[in-house]
């Protein structure tokens, strides 16, 4: 059993430092990418409050395919450029969306989702996956969350 003792009400900078440390410890010695994504999805689910989906989409033959996640069952395949995930994968740029209903082409996997943060994971200049976080609260994610998840994406680039 893994007990990391993260204080979920800690300031965001501290929270992401802890999440990164825990993700590093969980993935450092494990070469299996599914195992690593599954554990990181669980870590994000447990320690980020006010989220209804945390997980991964992987780039497979030019489209995004659902990876390990926590939350409700979600759409399986997303074309590049479609929705928030497809926009992040196509551009290689983090998508911080305060109101998903105002995002053109947003894919509503869970009607409860109101805001979303999607961060690409880039290896050797190629997007290999995205980390997707959804929240039922408008503007749940801010620049601190984006920076924290970008640091996590960097860590995972060689571990998934
Ligand atoms: N809302 C996403 C689709 C994935 S789900 O949120 C899990 C999108 O618009 O790309």
PDB file of C-alpha atoms and ligand atoms in Angstrom:
ATOM      1  CA  UNK A   1       0.000   0.000   0.000  1.00  0.00           C
ATOM      2  CA  UNK A   2       1.225   3.488  -0.807  1.00  0.00           C
ATOM      3  CA  UNK A   3       0.602   6.263   1.694  1.00  0.00           C
ATOM      4  CA  UNK A   4       2.011   9.613   0.677  1.00  0.00           C
ATOM      5  CA  UNK A   5       0.266  11.778   3.248  1.00  0.00           C
ATOM      6  CA  UNK A   6      -0.429  14.665   0.913  1.00  0.00           C
ATOM      7  CA  UNK A   7      -2.297  17.500   2.545  1.00  0.00           C
ATOM      8  CA  UNK A   8      -4.990  18.350  -0.019  1.00  0.00           C
ATOM      9  CA  UNK A   9      -5.645  21.744   1.552  1.00  0.00           C
ATOM     10  CA  UNK A  10      -1.986  22.772   1.252  1.00  0.00           C
ATOM     11  CA  UNK A  11      -1.151  25.749  -0.980  1.00  0.00           C
ATOM     12  CA  UNK A  12      -1.053  24.702  -4.628  1.00  0.00           C
ATOM     13  CA  UNK A  13       2.706  25.067  -4.958  1.00  0.00           C
ATOM     14  CA  UNK A  14       3.181  22.654  -2.054  1.00  0.00           C
ATOM     15  CA  UNK A  15       0.467  20.318  -3.298  1.00  0.00           C
ATOM     16  CA  UNK A  16       2.062  19.967  -6.724  1.00  0.00           C
ATOM     17  CA  UNK A  17       5.499  19.513  -5.188  1.00  0.00           C
ATOM     18  CA  UNK A  18       4.059  16.580  -3.243  1.00  0.00           C
ATOM     19  CA  UNK A  19       2.194  15.186  -6.245  1.00  0.00           C
ATOM     20  CA  UNK A  20       5.394  15.326  -8.273  1.00  0.00           C
ATOM     21  CA  UNK A  21       7.399  13.652  -5.544  1.00  0.00           C
ATOM     22  CA  UNK A  22       4.782  10.899  -5.220  1.00  0.00           C
ATOM     23  CA  UNK A  23       4.506  10.403  -8.989  1.00  0.00           C
ATOM     24  CA  UNK A  24       8.280  10.225  -9.209  1.00  0.00           C
ATOM     25  CA  UNK A  25       8.449   7.619  -6.446  1.00  0.00           C
ATOM     26  CA  UNK A  26       5.662   5.533  -8.025  1.00  0.00           C
ATOM     27  CA  UNK A  27       7.044   5.518 -11.568  1.00  0.00           C
ATOM     28  CA  UNK A  28      10.827   5.707 -11.178  1.00  0.00           C
ATOM     29  CA  UNK A  29      11.485   1.959 -11.178  1.00  0.00           C
ATOM     30  CA  UNK A  30       8.530   0.779 -13.243  1.00  0.00           C
ATOM     31  CA  UNK A  31       8.933   0.449 -17.030  1.00  0.00           C
ATOM     32  CA  UNK A  32       5.272  -0.420 -17.749  1.00  0.00           C
ATOM     33  CA  UNK A  33       3.515   2.652 -19.111  1.00  0.00           C
ATOM     34  CA  UNK A  34      -0.035   1.476 -18.329  1.00  0.00           C
ATOM     35  CA  UNK A  35       0.899   0.831 -14.710  1.00  0.00           C
ATOM     36  CA  UNK A  36       2.496   4.272 -14.455  1.00  0.00           C
ATOM     37  CA  UNK A  37      -0.429   6.119 -16.049  1.00  0.00           C
ATOM     38  CA  UNK A  38      -2.912   4.190 -13.866  1.00  0.00           C
ATOM     39  CA  UNK A  39      -1.106   5.116 -10.678  1.00  0.00           C
ATOM     40  CA  UNK A  40      -0.719   8.768 -11.660  1.00  0.00           C
ATOM     41  CA  UNK A  41      -4.420   9.005 -12.613  1.00  0.00           C
ATOM     42  CA  UNK A  42      -5.263   7.616  -9.154  1.00  0.00           C
ATOM     43  CA  UNK A  43      -2.854  10.020  -7.485  1.00  0.00           C
ATOM     44  CA  UNK A  44      -4.422  13.028  -9.225  1.00  0.00           C
ATOM     45  CA  UNK A  45      -7.920  11.758  -8.430  1.00  0.00           C
ATOM     46  CA  UNK A  46      -7.106  11.386  -4.763  1.00  0.00           C
ATOM     47  CA  UNK A  47      -5.205  14.587  -4.196  1.00  0.00           C
ATOM     48  CA  UNK A  48      -6.795  17.193  -6.454  1.00  0.00           C
ATOM     49  CA  UNK A  49     -10.083  18.270  -4.946  1.00  0.00           C
ATOM     50  CA  UNK A  50     -13.148  19.145  -6.973  1.00  0.00           C
ATOM     51  CA  UNK A  51     -12.420  16.994 -10.041  1.00  0.00           C
ATOM     52  CA  UNK A  52     -14.723  14.516 -11.789  1.00  0.00           C
ATOM     53  CA  UNK A  53     -12.193  12.989 -14.221  1.00  0.00           C
ATOM     54  CA  UNK A  54      -8.424  12.577 -14.137  1.00  0.00           C
ATOM     55  CA  UNK A  55      -6.578  10.568 -16.716  1.00  0.00           C
ATOM     56  CA  UNK A  56      -4.752  10.059 -19.966  1.00  0.00           C
ATOM     57  CA  UNK A  57      -5.371   9.886 -23.675  1.00  0.00           C
ATOM     58  CA  UNK A  58      -2.542   8.316 -25.674  1.00  0.00           C
ATOM     59  CA  UNK A  59      -1.530   9.139 -29.223  1.00  0.00           C
ATOM     60  CA  UNK A  60      -2.058   5.949 -31.229  1.00  0.00           C
ATOM     61  CA  UNK A  61      -1.621   6.014 -34.999  1.00  0.00           C
ATOM     62  CA  UNK A  62      -2.525   9.674 -35.292  1.00  0.00           C
ATOM     63  CA  UNK A  63      -5.506   9.817 -32.953  1.00  0.00           C
ATOM     64  CA  UNK A  64      -6.067  10.006 -29.214  1.00  0.00           C
ATOM     65  CA  UNK A  65      -7.153   6.784 -27.538  1.00  0.00           C
ATOM     66  CA  UNK A  66      -8.440   6.561 -23.978  1.00  0.00           C
ATOM     67  CA  UNK A  67      -5.830   5.560 -21.414  1.00  0.00           C
ATOM     68  CA  UNK A  68      -5.911   4.866 -17.686  1.00  0.00           C
ATOM     69  CA  UNK A  69      -8.234   7.198 -15.785  1.00  0.00           C
ATOM     70  CA  UNK A  70     -10.440   7.753 -12.746  1.00  0.00           C
ATOM     71  CA  UNK A  71     -14.011   8.955 -13.118  1.00  0.00           C
ATOM     72  CA  UNK A  72     -16.905   8.026 -15.375  1.00  0.00           C
ATOM     73  CA  UNK A  73     -16.471   5.973 -18.533  1.00  0.00           C
ATOM     74  CA  UNK A  74     -15.375   8.344 -21.308  1.00  0.00           C
ATOM     75  CA  UNK A  75     -15.247   8.617 -25.085  1.00  0.00           C
ATOM     76  CA  UNK A  76     -12.648   6.199 -26.415  1.00  0.00           C
ATOM     77  CA  UNK A  77     -11.201   7.886 -29.507  1.00  0.00           C
ATOM     78  CA  UNK A  78     -10.683  11.601 -30.182  1.00  0.00           C
ATOM     79  CA  UNK A  79      -9.454  12.893 -33.534  1.00  0.00           C
ATOM     80  CA  UNK A  80      -6.588  15.387 -33.540  1.00  0.00           C
ATOM     81  CA  UNK A  81      -8.013  18.880 -33.278  1.00  0.00           C
ATOM     82  CA  UNK A  82     -11.335  17.731 -31.795  1.00  0.00           C
ATOM     83  CA  UNK A  83     -12.393  18.957 -28.383  1.00  0.00           C
ATOM     84  CA  UNK A  84     -10.069  20.220 -25.701  1.00  0.00           C
ATOM     85  CA  UNK A  85      -7.904  17.087 -25.733  1.00  0.00           C
ATOM     86  CA  UNK A  86      -7.588  17.109 -29.507  1.00  0.00           C
ATOM     87  CA  UNK A  87      -6.646  20.809 -29.436  1.00  0.00           C
ATOM     88  CA  UNK A  88      -3.879  20.138 -26.898  1.00  0.00           C
ATOM     89  CA  UNK A  89      -2.590  17.170 -28.890  1.00  0.00           C
ATOM     90  CA  UNK A  90      -2.695  18.996 -32.231  1.00  0.00           C
ATOM     91  CA  UNK A  91      -0.995  22.155 -30.946  1.00  0.00           C
ATOM     92  CA  UNK A  92       1.293  20.699 -28.287  1.00  0.00           C
ATOM     93  CA  UNK A  93       0.067  23.512 -26.053  1.00  0.00           C
ATOM     94  CA  UNK A  94      -1.694  23.317 -22.670  1.00  0.00           C
ATOM     95  CA  UNK A  95      -5.421  24.068 -22.835  1.00  0.00           C
ATOM     96  CA  UNK A  96      -6.817  25.790 -19.737  1.00  0.00           C
ATOM     97  CA  UNK A  97     -10.580  26.090 -20.222  1.00  0.00           C
ATOM     98  CA  UNK A  98     -12.626  27.968 -17.608  1.00  0.00           C
ATOM     99  CA  UNK A  99     -15.967  27.069 -19.198  1.00  0.00           C
ATOM    100  CA  UNK A 100     -16.063  24.024 -21.432  1.00  0.00           C
ATOM    101  CA  UNK A 101     -19.447  25.033 -22.837  1.00  0.00           C
ATOM    102  CA  UNK A 102     -17.800  28.083 -24.376  1.00  0.00           C
ATOM    103  CA  UNK A 103     -15.057  25.956 -26.001  1.00  0.00           C
ATOM    104  CA  UNK A 104     -15.887  25.235 -29.641  1.00  0.00           C
ATOM    105  CA  UNK A 105     -16.144  21.489 -30.229  1.00  0.00           C
ATOM    106  CA  UNK A 106     -15.824  20.496 -26.578  1.00  0.00           C
ATOM    107  CA  UNK A 107     -16.616  16.792 -26.196  1.00  0.00           C
ATOM    108  CA  UNK A 108     -18.983  16.258 -23.269  1.00  0.00           C
ATOM    109  CA  UNK A 109     -18.088  12.837 -21.856  1.00  0.00           C
ATOM    110  CA  UNK A 110     -19.696  13.756 -18.542  1.00  0.00           C
ATOM    111  CA  UNK A 111     -22.451  16.391 -18.520  1.00  0.00           C
ATOM    112  CA  UNK A 112     -21.209  17.508 -15.085  1.00  0.00           C
ATOM    113  CA  UNK A 113     -17.887  18.798 -16.435  1.00  0.00           C
ATOM    114  CA  UNK A 114     -17.678  22.593 -16.389  1.00  0.00           C
ATOM    115  CA  UNK A 115     -13.952  23.346 -16.664  1.00  0.00           C
ATOM    116  CA  UNK A 116     -10.978  21.421 -17.989  1.00  0.00           C
ATOM    117  CA  UNK A 117      -7.183  21.385 -18.084  1.00  0.00           C
ATOM    118  CA  UNK A 118      -5.380  19.370 -20.756  1.00  0.00           C
ATOM    119  CA  UNK A 119      -1.585  19.173 -20.882  1.00  0.00           C
ATOM    120  CA  UNK A 120       0.337  17.452 -23.665  1.00  0.00           C
ATOM    121  CA  UNK A 121       3.119  15.012 -22.837  1.00  0.00           C
ATOM    122  CA  UNK A 122       5.916  15.568 -25.339  1.00  0.00           C
ATOM    123  CA  UNK A 123       8.796  13.199 -26.053  1.00  0.00           C
ATOM    124  CA  UNK A 124      11.438  13.962 -28.689  1.00  0.00           C
ATOM    125  CA  UNK A 125       9.276  16.797 -29.997  1.00  0.00           C
ATOM    126  CA  UNK A 126       6.192  14.593 -30.478  1.00  0.00           C
ATOM    127  CA  UNK A 127       2.984  14.599 -28.446  1.00  0.00           C
ATOM    128  CA  UNK A 128       2.736  11.043 -27.107  1.00  0.00           C
ATOM    129  CA  UNK A 129      -0.243  11.536 -24.757  1.00  0.00           C
ATOM    130  CA  UNK A 130      -2.233  14.157 -22.892  1.00  0.00           C
ATOM    131  CA  UNK A 131      -3.148  14.486 -19.234  1.00  0.00           C
ATOM    132  CA  UNK A 132      -6.817  15.484 -18.919  1.00  0.00           C
ATOM    133  CA  UNK A 133      -8.447  16.915 -15.793  1.00  0.00           C
ATOM    134  CA  UNK A 134     -12.146  17.781 -15.598  1.00  0.00           C
ATOM    135  CA  UNK A 135     -14.024  19.603 -12.859  1.00  0.00           C
ATOM    136  CA  UNK A 136     -17.700  20.233 -12.200  1.00  0.00           C
ATOM    137  CA  UNK A 137     -16.780  23.787 -11.099  1.00  0.00           C
ATOM    138  CA  UNK A 138     -16.299  26.663 -13.528  1.00  0.00           C
ATOM    139  CA  UNK A 139     -12.698  27.976 -13.647  1.00  0.00           C
ATOM    140  CA  UNK A 140     -11.506  25.258 -11.245  1.00  0.00           C
ATOM    141  CA  UNK A 141      -7.995  25.266 -12.754  1.00  0.00           C
ATOM    142  CA  UNK A 142      -5.555  28.176 -12.909  1.00  0.00           C
ATOM    143  CA  UNK A 143      -1.998  28.889 -14.011  1.00  0.00           C
ATOM    144  CA  UNK A 144      -0.601  27.122 -10.927  1.00  0.00           C
ATOM    145  CA  UNK A 145      -2.467  23.948 -11.863  1.00  0.00           C
ATOM    146  CA  UNK A 146      -1.262  24.256 -15.440  1.00  0.00           C
ATOM    147  CA  UNK A 147       2.365  24.685 -14.299  1.00  0.00           C
ATOM    148  CA  UNK A 148       2.051  21.773 -11.861  1.00  0.00           C
ATOM    149  CA  UNK A 149       0.584  19.415 -14.449  1.00  0.00           C
ATOM    150  CA  UNK A 150       3.145  20.563 -17.034  1.00  0.00           C
ATOM    151  CA  UNK A 151       5.922  19.589 -14.615  1.00  0.00           C
ATOM    152  CA  UNK A 152       4.221  16.221 -14.160  1.00  0.00           C
ATOM    153  CA  UNK A 153       3.981  15.794 -17.950  1.00  0.00           C
ATOM    154  CA  UNK A 154       7.703  16.459 -18.233  1.00  0.00           C
ATOM    155  CA  UNK A 155       8.452  13.839 -15.584  1.00  0.00           C
ATOM    156  CA  UNK A 156       6.228  11.265 -17.294  1.00  0.00           C
ATOM    157  CA  UNK A 157       7.540  11.826 -20.818  1.00  0.00           C
ATOM    158  CA  UNK A 158      10.175   9.118 -20.362  1.00  0.00           C
ATOM    159  CA  UNK A 159       8.023   6.888 -18.134  1.00  0.00           C
ATOM    160  CA  UNK A 160       4.947   6.096 -20.203  1.00  0.00           C
TER     161      UNK A 160
HETATM  162  N1  LIG B   1     -13.832  16.891 -22.709  1.00  0.00           N
HETATM  163  C1  LIG B   1     -12.765  16.309 -23.472  1.00  0.00           C
HETATM  164  C2  LIG B   1     -13.025  14.879 -23.816  1.00  0.00           C
HETATM  165  C3  LIG B   1     -12.458  13.929 -22.847  1.00  0.00           C
HETATM  166  S1  LIG B   1     -13.330  13.854 -21.405  1.00  0.00           S
HETATM  167  O1  LIG B   1     -13.310  15.145 -20.728  1.00  0.00           O
HETATM  168  C4  LIG B   1     -12.735  12.665 -20.416  1.00  0.00           C
HETATM  169  C5  LIG B   1     -12.526  17.100 -24.741  1.00  0.00           C
HETATM  170  O2  LIG B   1     -13.301  18.003 -25.095  1.00  0.00           O
HETATM  171  O3  LIG B   1     -11.548  16.825 -25.413  1.00  0.00           O
END
